[in-house]
mmCIF file of C-alpha atoms in Angstrom:
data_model
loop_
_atom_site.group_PDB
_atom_site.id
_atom_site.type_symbol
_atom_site.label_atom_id
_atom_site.label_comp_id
_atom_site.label_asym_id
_atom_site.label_seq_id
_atom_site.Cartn_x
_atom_site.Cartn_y
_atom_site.Cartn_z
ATOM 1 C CA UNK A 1 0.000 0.000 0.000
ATOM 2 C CA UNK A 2 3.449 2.190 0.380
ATOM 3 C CA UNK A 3 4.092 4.670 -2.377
ATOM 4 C CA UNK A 4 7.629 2.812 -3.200
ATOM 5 C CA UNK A 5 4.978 -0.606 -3.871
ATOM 6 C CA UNK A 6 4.139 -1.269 -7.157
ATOM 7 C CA UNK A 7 0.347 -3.164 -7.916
ATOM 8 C CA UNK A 8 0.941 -5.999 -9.691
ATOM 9 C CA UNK A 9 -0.484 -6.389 -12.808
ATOM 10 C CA UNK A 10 -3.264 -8.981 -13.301
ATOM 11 C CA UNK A 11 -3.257 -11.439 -16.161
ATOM 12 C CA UNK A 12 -6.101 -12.718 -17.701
ATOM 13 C CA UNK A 13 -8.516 -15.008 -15.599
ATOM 14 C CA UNK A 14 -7.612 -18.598 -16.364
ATOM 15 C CA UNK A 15 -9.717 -21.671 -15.496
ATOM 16 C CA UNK A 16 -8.756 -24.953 -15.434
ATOM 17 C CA UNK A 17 -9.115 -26.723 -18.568
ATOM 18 C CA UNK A 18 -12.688 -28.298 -18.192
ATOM 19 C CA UNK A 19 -12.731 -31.959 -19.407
ATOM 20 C CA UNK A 20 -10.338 -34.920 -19.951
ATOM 21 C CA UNK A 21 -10.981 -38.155 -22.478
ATOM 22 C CA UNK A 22 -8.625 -39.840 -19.756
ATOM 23 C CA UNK A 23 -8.995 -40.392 -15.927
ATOM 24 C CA UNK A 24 -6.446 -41.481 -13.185
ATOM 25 C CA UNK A 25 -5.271 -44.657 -12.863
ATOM 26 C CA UNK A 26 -7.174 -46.728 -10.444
ATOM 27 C CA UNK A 27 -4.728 -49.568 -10.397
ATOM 28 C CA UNK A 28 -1.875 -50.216 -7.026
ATOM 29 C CA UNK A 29 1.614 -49.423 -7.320
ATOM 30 C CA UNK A 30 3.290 -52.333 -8.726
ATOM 31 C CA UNK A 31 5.833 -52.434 -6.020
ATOM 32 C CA UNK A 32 3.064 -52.247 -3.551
ATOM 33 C CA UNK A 33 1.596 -55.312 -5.046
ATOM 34 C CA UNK A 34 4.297 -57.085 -4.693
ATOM 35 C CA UNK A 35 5.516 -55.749 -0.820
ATOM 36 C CA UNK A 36 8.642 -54.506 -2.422
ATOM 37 C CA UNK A 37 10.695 -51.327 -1.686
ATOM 38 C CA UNK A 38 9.950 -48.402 -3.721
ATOM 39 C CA UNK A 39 11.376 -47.682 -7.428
ATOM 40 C CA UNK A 40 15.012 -48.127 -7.974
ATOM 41 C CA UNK A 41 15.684 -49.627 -4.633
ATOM 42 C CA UNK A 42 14.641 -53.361 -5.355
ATOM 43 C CA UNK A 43 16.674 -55.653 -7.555
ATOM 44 C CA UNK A 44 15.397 -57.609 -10.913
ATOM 45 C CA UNK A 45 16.084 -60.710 -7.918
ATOM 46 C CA UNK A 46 14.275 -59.951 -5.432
ATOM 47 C CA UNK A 47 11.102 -59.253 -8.314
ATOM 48 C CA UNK A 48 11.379 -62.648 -9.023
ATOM 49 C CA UNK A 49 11.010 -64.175 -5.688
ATOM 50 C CA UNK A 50 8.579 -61.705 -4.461
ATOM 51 C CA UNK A 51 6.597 -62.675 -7.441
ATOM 52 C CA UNK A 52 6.918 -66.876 -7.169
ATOM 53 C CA UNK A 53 5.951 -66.536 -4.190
ATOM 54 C CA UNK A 54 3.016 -64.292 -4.101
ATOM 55 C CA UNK A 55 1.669 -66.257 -7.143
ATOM 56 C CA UNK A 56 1.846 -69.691 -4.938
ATOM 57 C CA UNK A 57 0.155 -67.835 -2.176
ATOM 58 C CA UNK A 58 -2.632 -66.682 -3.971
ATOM 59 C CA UNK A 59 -3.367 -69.066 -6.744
ATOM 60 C CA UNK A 60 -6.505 -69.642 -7.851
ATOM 61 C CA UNK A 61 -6.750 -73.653 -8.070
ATOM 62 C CA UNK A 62 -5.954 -73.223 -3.942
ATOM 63 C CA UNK A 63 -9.472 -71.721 -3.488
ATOM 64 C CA UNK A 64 -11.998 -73.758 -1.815
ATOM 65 C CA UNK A 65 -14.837 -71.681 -2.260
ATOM 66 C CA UNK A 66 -16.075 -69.945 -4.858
ATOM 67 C CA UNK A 67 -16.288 -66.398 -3.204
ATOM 68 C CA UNK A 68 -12.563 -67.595 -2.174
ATOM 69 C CA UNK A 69 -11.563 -67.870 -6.247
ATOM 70 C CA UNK A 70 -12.959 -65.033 -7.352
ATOM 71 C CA UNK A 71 -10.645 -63.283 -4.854
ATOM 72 C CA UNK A 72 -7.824 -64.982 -5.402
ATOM 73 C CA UNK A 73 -8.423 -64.671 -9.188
ATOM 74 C CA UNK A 74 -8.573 -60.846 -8.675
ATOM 75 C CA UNK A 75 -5.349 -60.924 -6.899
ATOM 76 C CA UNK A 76 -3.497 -63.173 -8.881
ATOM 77 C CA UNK A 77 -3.952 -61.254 -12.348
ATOM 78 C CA UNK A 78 -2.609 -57.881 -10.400
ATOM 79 C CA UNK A 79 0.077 -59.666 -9.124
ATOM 80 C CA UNK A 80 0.687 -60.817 -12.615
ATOM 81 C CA UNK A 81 0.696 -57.936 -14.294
ATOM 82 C CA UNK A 82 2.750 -55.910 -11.171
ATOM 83 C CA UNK A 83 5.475 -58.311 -12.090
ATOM 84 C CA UNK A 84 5.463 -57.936 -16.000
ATOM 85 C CA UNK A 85 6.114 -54.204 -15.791
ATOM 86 C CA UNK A 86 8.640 -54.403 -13.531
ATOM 87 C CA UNK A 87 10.417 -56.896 -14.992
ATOM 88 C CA UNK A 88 10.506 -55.117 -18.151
ATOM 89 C CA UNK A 89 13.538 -52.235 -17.431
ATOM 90 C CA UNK A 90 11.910 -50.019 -19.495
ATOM 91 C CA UNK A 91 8.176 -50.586 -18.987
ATOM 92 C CA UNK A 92 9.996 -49.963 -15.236
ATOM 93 C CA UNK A 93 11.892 -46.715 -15.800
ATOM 94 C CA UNK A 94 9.013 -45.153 -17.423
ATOM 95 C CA UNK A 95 6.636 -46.289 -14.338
ATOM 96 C CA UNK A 96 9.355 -44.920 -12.146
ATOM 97 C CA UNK A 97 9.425 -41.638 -13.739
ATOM 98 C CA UNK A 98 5.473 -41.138 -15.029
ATOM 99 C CA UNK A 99 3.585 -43.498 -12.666
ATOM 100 C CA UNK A 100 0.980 -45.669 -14.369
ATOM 101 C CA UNK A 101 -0.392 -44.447 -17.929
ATOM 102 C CA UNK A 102 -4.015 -42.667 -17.512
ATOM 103 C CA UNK A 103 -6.721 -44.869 -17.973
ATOM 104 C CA UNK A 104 -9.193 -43.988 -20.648
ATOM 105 C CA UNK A 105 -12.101 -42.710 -19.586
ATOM 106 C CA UNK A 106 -15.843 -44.285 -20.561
ATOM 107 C CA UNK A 107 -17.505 -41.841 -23.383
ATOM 108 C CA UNK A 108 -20.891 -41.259 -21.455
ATOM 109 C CA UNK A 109 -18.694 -40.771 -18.330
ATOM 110 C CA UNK A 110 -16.469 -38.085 -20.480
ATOM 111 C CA UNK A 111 -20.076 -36.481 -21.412
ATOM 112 C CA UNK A 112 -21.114 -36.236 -18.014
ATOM 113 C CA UNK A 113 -17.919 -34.623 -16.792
ATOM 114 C CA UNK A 114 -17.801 -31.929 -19.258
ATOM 115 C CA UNK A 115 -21.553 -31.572 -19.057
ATOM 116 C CA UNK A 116 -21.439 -30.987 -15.161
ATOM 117 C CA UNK A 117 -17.727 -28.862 -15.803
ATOM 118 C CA UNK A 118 -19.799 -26.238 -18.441
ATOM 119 C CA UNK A 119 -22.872 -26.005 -16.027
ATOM 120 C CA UNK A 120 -20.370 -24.634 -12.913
ATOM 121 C CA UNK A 121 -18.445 -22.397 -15.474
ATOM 122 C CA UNK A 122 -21.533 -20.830 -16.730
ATOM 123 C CA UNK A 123 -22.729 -20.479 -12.966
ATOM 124 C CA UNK A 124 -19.667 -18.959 -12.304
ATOM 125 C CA UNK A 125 -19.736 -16.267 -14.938
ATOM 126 C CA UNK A 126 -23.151 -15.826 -14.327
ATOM 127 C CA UNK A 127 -24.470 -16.690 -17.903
ATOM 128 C CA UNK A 128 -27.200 -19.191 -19.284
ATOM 129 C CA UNK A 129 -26.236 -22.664 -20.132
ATOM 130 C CA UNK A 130 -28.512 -22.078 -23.193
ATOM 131 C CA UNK A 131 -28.621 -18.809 -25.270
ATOM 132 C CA UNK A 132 -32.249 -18.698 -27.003
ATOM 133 C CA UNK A 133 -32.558 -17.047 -30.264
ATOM 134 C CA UNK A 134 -35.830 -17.310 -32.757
ATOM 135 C CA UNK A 135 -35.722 -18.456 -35.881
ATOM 136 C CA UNK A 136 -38.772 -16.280 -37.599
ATOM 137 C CA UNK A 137 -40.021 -18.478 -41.260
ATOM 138 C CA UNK A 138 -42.886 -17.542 -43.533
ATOM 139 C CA UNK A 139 -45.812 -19.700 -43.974
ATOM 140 C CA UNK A 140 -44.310 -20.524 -47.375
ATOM 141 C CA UNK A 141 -40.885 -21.947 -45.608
ATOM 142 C CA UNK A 142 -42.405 -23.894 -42.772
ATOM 143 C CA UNK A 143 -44.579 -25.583 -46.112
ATOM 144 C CA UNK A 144 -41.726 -26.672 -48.329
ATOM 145 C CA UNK A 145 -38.694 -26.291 -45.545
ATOM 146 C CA UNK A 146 -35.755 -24.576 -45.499
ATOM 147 C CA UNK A 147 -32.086 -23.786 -44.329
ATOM 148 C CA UNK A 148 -30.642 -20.650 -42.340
ATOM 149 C CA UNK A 149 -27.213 -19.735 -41.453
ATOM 150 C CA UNK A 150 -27.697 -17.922 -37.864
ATOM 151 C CA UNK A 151 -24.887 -16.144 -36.384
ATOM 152 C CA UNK A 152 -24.860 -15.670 -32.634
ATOM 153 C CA UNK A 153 -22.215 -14.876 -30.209
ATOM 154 C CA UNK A 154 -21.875 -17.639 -27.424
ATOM 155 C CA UNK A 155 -18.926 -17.575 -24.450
ATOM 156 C CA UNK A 156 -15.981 -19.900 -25.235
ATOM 157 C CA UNK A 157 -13.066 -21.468 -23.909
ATOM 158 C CA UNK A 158 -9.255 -20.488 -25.421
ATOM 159 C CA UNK A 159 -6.443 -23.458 -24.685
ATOM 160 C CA UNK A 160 -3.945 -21.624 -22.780
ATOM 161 C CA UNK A 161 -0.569 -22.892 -20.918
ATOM 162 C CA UNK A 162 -2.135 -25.346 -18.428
ATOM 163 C CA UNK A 163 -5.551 -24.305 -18.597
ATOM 164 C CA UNK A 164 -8.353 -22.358 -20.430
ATOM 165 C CA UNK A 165 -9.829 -18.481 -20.228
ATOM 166 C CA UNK A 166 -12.993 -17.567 -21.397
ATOM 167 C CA UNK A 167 -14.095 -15.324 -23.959
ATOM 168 C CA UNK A 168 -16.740 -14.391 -26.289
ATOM 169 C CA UNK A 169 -16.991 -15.463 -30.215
ATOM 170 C CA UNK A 170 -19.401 -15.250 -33.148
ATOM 171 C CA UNK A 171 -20.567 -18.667 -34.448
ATOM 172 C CA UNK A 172 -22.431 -19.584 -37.379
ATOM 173 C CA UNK A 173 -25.024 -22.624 -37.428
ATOM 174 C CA UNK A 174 -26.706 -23.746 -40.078
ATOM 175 C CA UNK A 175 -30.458 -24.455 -38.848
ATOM 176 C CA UNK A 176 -32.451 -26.872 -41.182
ATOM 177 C CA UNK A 177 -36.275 -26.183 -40.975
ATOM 178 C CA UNK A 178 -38.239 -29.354 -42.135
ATOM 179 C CA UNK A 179 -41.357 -29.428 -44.036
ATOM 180 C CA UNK A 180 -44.422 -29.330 -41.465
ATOM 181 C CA UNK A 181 -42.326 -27.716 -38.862
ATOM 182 C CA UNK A 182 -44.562 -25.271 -36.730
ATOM 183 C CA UNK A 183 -43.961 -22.466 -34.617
ATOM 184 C CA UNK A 184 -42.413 -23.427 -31.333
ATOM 185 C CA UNK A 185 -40.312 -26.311 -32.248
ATOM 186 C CA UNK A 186 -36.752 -26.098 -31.269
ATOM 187 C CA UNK A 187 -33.281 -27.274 -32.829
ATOM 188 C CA UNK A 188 -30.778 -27.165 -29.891
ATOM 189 C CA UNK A 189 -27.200 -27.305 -31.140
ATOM 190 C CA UNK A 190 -24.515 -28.961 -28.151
ATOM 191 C CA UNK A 191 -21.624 -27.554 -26.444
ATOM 192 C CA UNK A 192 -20.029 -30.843 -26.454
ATOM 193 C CA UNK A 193 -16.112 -31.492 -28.192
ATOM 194 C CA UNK A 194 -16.286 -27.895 -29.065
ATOM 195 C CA UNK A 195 -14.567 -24.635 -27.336
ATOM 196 C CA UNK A 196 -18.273 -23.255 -26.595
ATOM 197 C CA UNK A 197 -19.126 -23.253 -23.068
ATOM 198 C CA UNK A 198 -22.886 -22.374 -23.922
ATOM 199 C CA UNK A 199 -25.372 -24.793 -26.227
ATOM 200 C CA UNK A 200 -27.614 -22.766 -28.568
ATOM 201 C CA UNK A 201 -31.294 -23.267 -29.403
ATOM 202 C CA UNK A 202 -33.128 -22.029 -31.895
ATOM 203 C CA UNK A 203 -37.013 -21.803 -31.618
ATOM 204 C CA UNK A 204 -39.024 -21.825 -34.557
ATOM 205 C CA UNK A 205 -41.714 -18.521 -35.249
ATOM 206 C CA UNK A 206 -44.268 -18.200 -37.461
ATOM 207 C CA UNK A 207 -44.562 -14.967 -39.381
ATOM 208 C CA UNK A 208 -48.654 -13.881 -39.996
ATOM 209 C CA UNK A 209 -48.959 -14.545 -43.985
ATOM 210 C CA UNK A 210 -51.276 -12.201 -45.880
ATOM 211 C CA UNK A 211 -54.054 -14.672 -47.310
ATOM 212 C CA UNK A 212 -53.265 -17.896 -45.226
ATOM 213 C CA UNK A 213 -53.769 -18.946 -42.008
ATOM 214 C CA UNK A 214 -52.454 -22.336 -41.010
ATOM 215 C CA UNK A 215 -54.861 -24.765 -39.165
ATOM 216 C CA UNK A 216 -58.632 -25.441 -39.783
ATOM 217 C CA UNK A 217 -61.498 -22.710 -39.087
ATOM 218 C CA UNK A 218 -62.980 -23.132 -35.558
ATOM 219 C CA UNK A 219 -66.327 -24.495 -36.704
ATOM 220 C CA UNK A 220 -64.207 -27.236 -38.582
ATOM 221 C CA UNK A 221 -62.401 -27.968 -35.112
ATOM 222 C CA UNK A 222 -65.142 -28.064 -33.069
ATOM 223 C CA UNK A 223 -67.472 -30.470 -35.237
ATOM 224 C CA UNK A 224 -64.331 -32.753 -35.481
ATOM 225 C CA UNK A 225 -63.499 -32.729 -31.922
ATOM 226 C CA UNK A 226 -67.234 -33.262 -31.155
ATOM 227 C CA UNK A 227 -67.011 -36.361 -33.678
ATOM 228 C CA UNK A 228 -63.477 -37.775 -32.059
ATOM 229 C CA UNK A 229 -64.768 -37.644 -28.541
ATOM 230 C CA UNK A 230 -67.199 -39.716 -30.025
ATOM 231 C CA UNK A 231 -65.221 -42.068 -31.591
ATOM 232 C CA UNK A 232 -62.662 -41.918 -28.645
ATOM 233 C CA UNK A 233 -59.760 -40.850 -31.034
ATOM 234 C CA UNK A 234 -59.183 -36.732 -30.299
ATOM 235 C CA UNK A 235 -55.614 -36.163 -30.381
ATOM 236 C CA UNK A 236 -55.390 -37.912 -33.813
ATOM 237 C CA UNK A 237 -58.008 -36.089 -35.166
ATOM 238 C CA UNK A 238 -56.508 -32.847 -33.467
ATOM 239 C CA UNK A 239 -53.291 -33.152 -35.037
ATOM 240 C CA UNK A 240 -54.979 -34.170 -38.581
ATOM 241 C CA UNK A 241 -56.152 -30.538 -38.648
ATOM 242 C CA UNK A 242 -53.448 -28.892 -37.439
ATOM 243 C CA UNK A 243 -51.519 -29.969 -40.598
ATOM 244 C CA UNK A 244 -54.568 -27.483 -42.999
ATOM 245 C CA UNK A 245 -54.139 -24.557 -44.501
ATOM 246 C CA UNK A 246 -57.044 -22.174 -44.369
ATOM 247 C CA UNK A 247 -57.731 -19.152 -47.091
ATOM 248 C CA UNK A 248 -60.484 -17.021 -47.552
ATOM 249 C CA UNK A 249 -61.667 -16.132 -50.609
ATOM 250 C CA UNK A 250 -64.740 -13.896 -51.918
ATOM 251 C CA UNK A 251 -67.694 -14.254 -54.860
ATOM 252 C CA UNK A 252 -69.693 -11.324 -56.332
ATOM 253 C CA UNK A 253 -73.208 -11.880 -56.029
ATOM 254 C CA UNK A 254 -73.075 -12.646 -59.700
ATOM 255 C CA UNK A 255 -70.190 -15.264 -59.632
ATOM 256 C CA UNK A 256 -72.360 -16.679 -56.822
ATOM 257 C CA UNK A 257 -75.865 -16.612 -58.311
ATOM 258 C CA UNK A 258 -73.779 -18.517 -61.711
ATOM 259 C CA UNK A 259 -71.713 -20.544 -60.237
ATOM 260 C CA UNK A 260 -67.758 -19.791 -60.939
ATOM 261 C CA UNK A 261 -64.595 -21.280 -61.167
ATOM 262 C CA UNK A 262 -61.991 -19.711 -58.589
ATOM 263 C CA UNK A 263 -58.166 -19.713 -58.738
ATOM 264 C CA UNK A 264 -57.248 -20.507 -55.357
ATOM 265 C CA UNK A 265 -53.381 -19.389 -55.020
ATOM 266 C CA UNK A 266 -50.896 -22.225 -52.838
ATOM 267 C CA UNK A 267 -47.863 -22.395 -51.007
ATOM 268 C CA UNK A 268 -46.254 -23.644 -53.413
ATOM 269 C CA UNK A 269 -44.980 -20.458 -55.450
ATOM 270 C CA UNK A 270 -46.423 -20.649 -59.133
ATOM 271 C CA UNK A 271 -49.355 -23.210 -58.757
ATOM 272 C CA UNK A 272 -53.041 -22.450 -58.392
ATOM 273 C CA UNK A 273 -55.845 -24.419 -57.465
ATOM 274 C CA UNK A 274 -59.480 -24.688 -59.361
ATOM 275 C CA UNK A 275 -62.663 -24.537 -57.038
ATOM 276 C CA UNK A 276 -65.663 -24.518 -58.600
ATOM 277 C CA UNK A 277 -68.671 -23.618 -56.919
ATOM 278 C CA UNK A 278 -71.991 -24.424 -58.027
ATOM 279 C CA UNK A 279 -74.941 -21.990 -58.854
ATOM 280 C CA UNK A 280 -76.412 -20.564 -55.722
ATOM 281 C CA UNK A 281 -73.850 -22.446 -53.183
ATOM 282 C CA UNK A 282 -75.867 -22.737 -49.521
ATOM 283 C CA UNK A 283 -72.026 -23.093 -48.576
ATOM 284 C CA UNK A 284 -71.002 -19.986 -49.672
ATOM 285 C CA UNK A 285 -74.340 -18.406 -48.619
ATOM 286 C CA UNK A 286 -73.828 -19.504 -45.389
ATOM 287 C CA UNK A 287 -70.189 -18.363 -45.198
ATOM 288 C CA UNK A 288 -68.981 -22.286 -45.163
ATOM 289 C CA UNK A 289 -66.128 -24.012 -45.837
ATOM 290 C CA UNK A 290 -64.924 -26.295 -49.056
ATOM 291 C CA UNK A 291 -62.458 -28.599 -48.407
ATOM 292 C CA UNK A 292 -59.871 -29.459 -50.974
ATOM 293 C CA UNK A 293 -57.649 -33.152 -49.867
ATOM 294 C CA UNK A 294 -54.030 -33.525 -49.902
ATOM 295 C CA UNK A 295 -53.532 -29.500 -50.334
ATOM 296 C CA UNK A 296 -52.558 -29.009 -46.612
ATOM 297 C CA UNK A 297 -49.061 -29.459 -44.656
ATOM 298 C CA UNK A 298 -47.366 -32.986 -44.555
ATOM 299 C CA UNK A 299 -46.874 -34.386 -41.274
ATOM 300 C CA UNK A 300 -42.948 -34.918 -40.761
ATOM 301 C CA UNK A 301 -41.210 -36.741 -38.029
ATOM 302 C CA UNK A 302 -38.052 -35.125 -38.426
ATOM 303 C CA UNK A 303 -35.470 -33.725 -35.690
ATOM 304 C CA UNK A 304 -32.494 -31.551 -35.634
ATOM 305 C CA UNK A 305 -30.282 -32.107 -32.250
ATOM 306 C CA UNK A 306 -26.486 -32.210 -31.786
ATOM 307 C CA UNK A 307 -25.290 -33.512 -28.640
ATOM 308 C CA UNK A 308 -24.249 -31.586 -25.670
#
């Protein structure tokens, strides 16, 4: 705090780097296993007897029961393999220097680790696990499908010496939209084997269209729910007419005391539809509906998810 003290100057804030596709060794030290003194202290001799005679002691065929054998079994193979690295001078001398080689570690394990590593750095830096963004598509685009490249800026990790500091960087996904896709689905895009510490989901909006409106009319809903609780089979039937497409069109008196032919436009850019309504329609004078098969969305089971 003197005037002769100089601050020191902070470096950037490192964390520690935040998953491993290798673990610790679980497995004794081999001179352990064998009751010998440590490293470079016990000769390739005294290996060899320790060995013989651990081996003897703890054979398997000496077992009587078979809780007994399984032990011994256990104890025999580590004796076994305590002995073949260190009576191998350089399988020993690298042992002596590095300790045993890390295990690999179980991919789901891995997973979980750097899962449960990104949720306490994100907690840390006080930001979301998840940053949101929508996706807005025309009725036109949700109909046929569709690809966007979406840019967003997510936090990141940087490989430093020994560790890892986080930052900020701009990535790019490319979001696929599938045919029959409606608003509110959600493409999530993982953190995992990447240097993002946050996963990114995109939620699907609908944009109003001009002339169509997606889904039946109400009094088409309401007679078909009426007829599915009925026939005990609702959600199906729900679903059926979630996949229409609704547009309204209008007759002069004249085209609807003749009868006309209408050009019904699609989603499909280019290609009309031809209703023709009879002379003195009671649909049309009762503001109904006509119903036109096979012209509506197509139900898709598709999914877009990458892991993490």
């Amino acid at each position: 705090r003197g005037a002769g003290r100089r601050r020191r100057r902070r470096g950037p804030r490192r964390v520690v780097a935040m998953a491993r596709d290798k673990k610790p060794s679980s497995r004794r030290c081999p001179y352990d296993v064998l009751s010998l003194p440590a490293k470079a202290r016990a000769t390739g001799e005294e290996i060899r007897k320790a060995y013989h005679r651990l081996a003897r002691v703890h054979h398997p065929d000496k077992a009587r029961t078979d809780e007994e054998r399984e032990r011994a079994t256990i104890a025999f193979k580590e004796i076994g393999a305590a002995y073949e690295l260190l009576s191998d001078p350089a399988a020993r001398a690298r042992y002596d220097r590095e300790g045993h080689a890390p295990e690999p570690m179980d991919p789901r394990e891995a997973e979980a680790e750097e899962r449960h590593a990104r949720r306490m750095f994100c907690a840390a830096l006080g930001i979301p696990e998840t940053v949101v963004r929508e996706c807005w598509c025309t009725l036109e685009e949700l109909y046929s499908g569709t690809t966007r490249r979406e840019g967003v800026m997510v936090a990141t990790l940087t490989s430093i010496d020994r560790g890892c500091v986080p930052g900020k960087e701009a990535k790019v996904f490319n979001v696929r939209i599938a045919p029959g896709w409606r608003d509110g689905h959600e493409i999530r895009f993982g953190a995992l084997r990447t240097n993002n510490l946050q996963s990114v989901t995109f939620v699907v909006r609908e944009l109003r269209h001009a002339r169509f409106t997606r889904g039946a009319p109400r009094e088409v809903r309401d007679a078909a729910r009426r007829d599915a609780a009925a026939a005990h089979g609702g959600e199906e039937e729900s679903d059926r007419h979630a996949l229409d497409v609704t547009v309204w069109c209008a007759l002069t008196r004249q085209e609807h005391a003749r009868g006309a032919v209408v050009a019904i436009p699609t989603l499909t850019p280019g290609r009309e539809l031809k209703l023709s309504v009879k002379p003195g329609s009671a649909v049309v004078a009762s503001g109904g509906t006509k119903t036109m098969r096979g012209e509506g969305f197509v139900l898709h089971h598709h999914a877009q998810h990458h892991p993490g």
